[in-house]
Amino acid sequence: MDLKPLQPAIDGQRVVITRELVEKYNRPGPRYTSYPTAPNWPKDFGPEDFERHLQAGNKKGSPLSLYFHIPFCEERCTFCACSVVATKRHEMAEPYLQTLLQEIDQTAGLVDKKRPVQQLHLGGGTPTYFSSAQLEKLVRHVQKYFSFSDDAEISIEIDPRVTSDEQIQTLSRLGFNRTSLGLQDFDPEVQQEAGRIQSEEETRLIMETARECGFKSVNIDLVYGLPKQTPEKFRATLKKVLDLNPDRIALFNFAYVPWMHAHQRKIDEKDLPDGWTKLRMFCEAIETFQNAGFDFIGLDHFAKRDDELSRARRNGTMYRNFQGYTTKADCDLIGMGVTSISFTGGAFAQNAKKLKTYEEKIAATGRATEHGMSLSEDDLLRQKIIHEIFCHQRLERSETFDLYFEKEIFALKPLAEDGIVQITPKEILITPLGRFFLRNVGMVFDAYLKAGDGKFSRTV
Ligand code: SF4
């Protein structure tokens, strides 16, 4: 195994990552798609609490980001960490759609119509499990109740294996302008292990159709750390991905957590690349994408230099939510569908995670909130700090900041000695080397993290 230090260039600056440094910091930790993280949300938060916070959001008048979860997939990929119902029984889609329409009716009645929708996202599962007619019914229903701003981002996750040209044409006619394509890796052996066989041809054809239909931006999702993946195989995948010419790329670190996702037990741990090999693949991908004209965004995203997301990163307006990095800051998120999460009026709310429970609750009351959390002043402050770490890698210091976070600043000193952060009298900067340890920096500001908290995936 090649144990030489890794030396990728980040934003034009070469950094040195040693094996010792990785061993020191590679420990279980949250990915911070939310703060406080979902395991800390209490169970005694129900539909009435969610409604109260929706009303609080109305008072503030923030724009909206709407999310709809379509949980079905024909088969479950072995690496998947999404909330999925694996079934080939497509007749399950129609009752689910009807439940979703009911939830939209109920929710729309509580939201001020003047609040513009700046973002709508269909995620899953596989949103194109819905037929063209079902997708149209869903979107027309949303359009009936909510008003969209002219520059709204309307996006959908697409699985090229099960999406037809007709569905893409329908989505385009309905106003969809962004899409994210699942891919993960092109290598046949890795695809076999991942339980997801997807040819280059079907991926290329779906991208071409999306572009012909006027989609402004196409994102590709990749995963590193999959079983049987090697730096050589992944290098070949990166080249093929660049040939497809996406606008954005999300490169996720595979989280092997079989104690949370039982289907991951199908993976033989011996087939997984070790942490150091994973990091080599990640570093090579960063260099490859940067050399091809992409900016490295936050934790694991890449966007072409003239893409809106890159511009938002440069001018400090980029934001991060459950769907990843976005240009639409300050939106209240309203999630509908099984397991979906909302963040509105200073509170998280999550719908029932089991399909049957979700459908029963919506049928009975129109609401399915199962748990959530109303954030305290301290939570909101730390949420903002973690957001700054993941989006802009900079914290501004002040007398008040220093007093409030005295303990945390002290805890950052070893990270400063290791070159991960730089502490000056005016600010705390995450260095280019620190880009590999964002989760470790975030953990310093996490008031809920307990010592030895092993439920999360590893940070590097
Ligand atoms: S298609 Fe996507 S959501 Fe469905 S099982 Fe595979 S990775 Fe998970």
CSV table of C-alpha atoms and ligand atoms in Angstrom, one decimal, residues 72-73 75-77 79-82 84 124-126 159 161 184 196, ligand 1:
chain,number,residue,atom,x,y,z
A,72,PHE,CA,-40.0,3.8,-3.8
A,73,CYS,CA,-37.2,2.0,-5.6
A,75,GLU,CA,-34.5,-2.6,-5.7
A,76,ARG,CA,-32.3,-1.5,-2.8
A,77,CYS,CA,-28.7,-0.7,-3.6
A,79,PHE,CA,-24.7,1.2,-0.1
A,80,CYS,CA,-27.9,3.2,0.2
A,81,ALA,CA,-28.6,5.3,3.3
A,82,CYS,CA,-31.8,6.9,2.0
A,84,VAL,CA,-36.5,3.7,0.8
A,124,GLY,CA,-36.3,9.7,-2.8
A,125,GLY,CA,-36.1,6.8,-3.3
A,126,THR,CA,-36.8,7.3,-6.9
A,159,ASP,CA,-32.2,7.3,-11.7
A,161,ARG,CA,-32.1,3.1,-15.2
A,184,GLN,CA,-21.9,6.3,-8.0
A,196,ARG,CA,-26.7,-1.1,-9.1
B,1,SF4,S1,-31.8,4.1,-6.3
B,1,SF4,FE1,-31.0,5.6,-4.9
B,1,SF4,S2,-32.5,5.7,-3.3
B,1,SF4,FE2,-32.9,3.8,-4.4
B,1,SF4,S3,-31.9,2.2,-3.3
B,1,SF4,FE3,-30.5,3.0,-4.9
B,1,SF4,S4,-29.3,4.6,-3.9
B,1,SF4,FE4,-31.1,4.2,-2.6
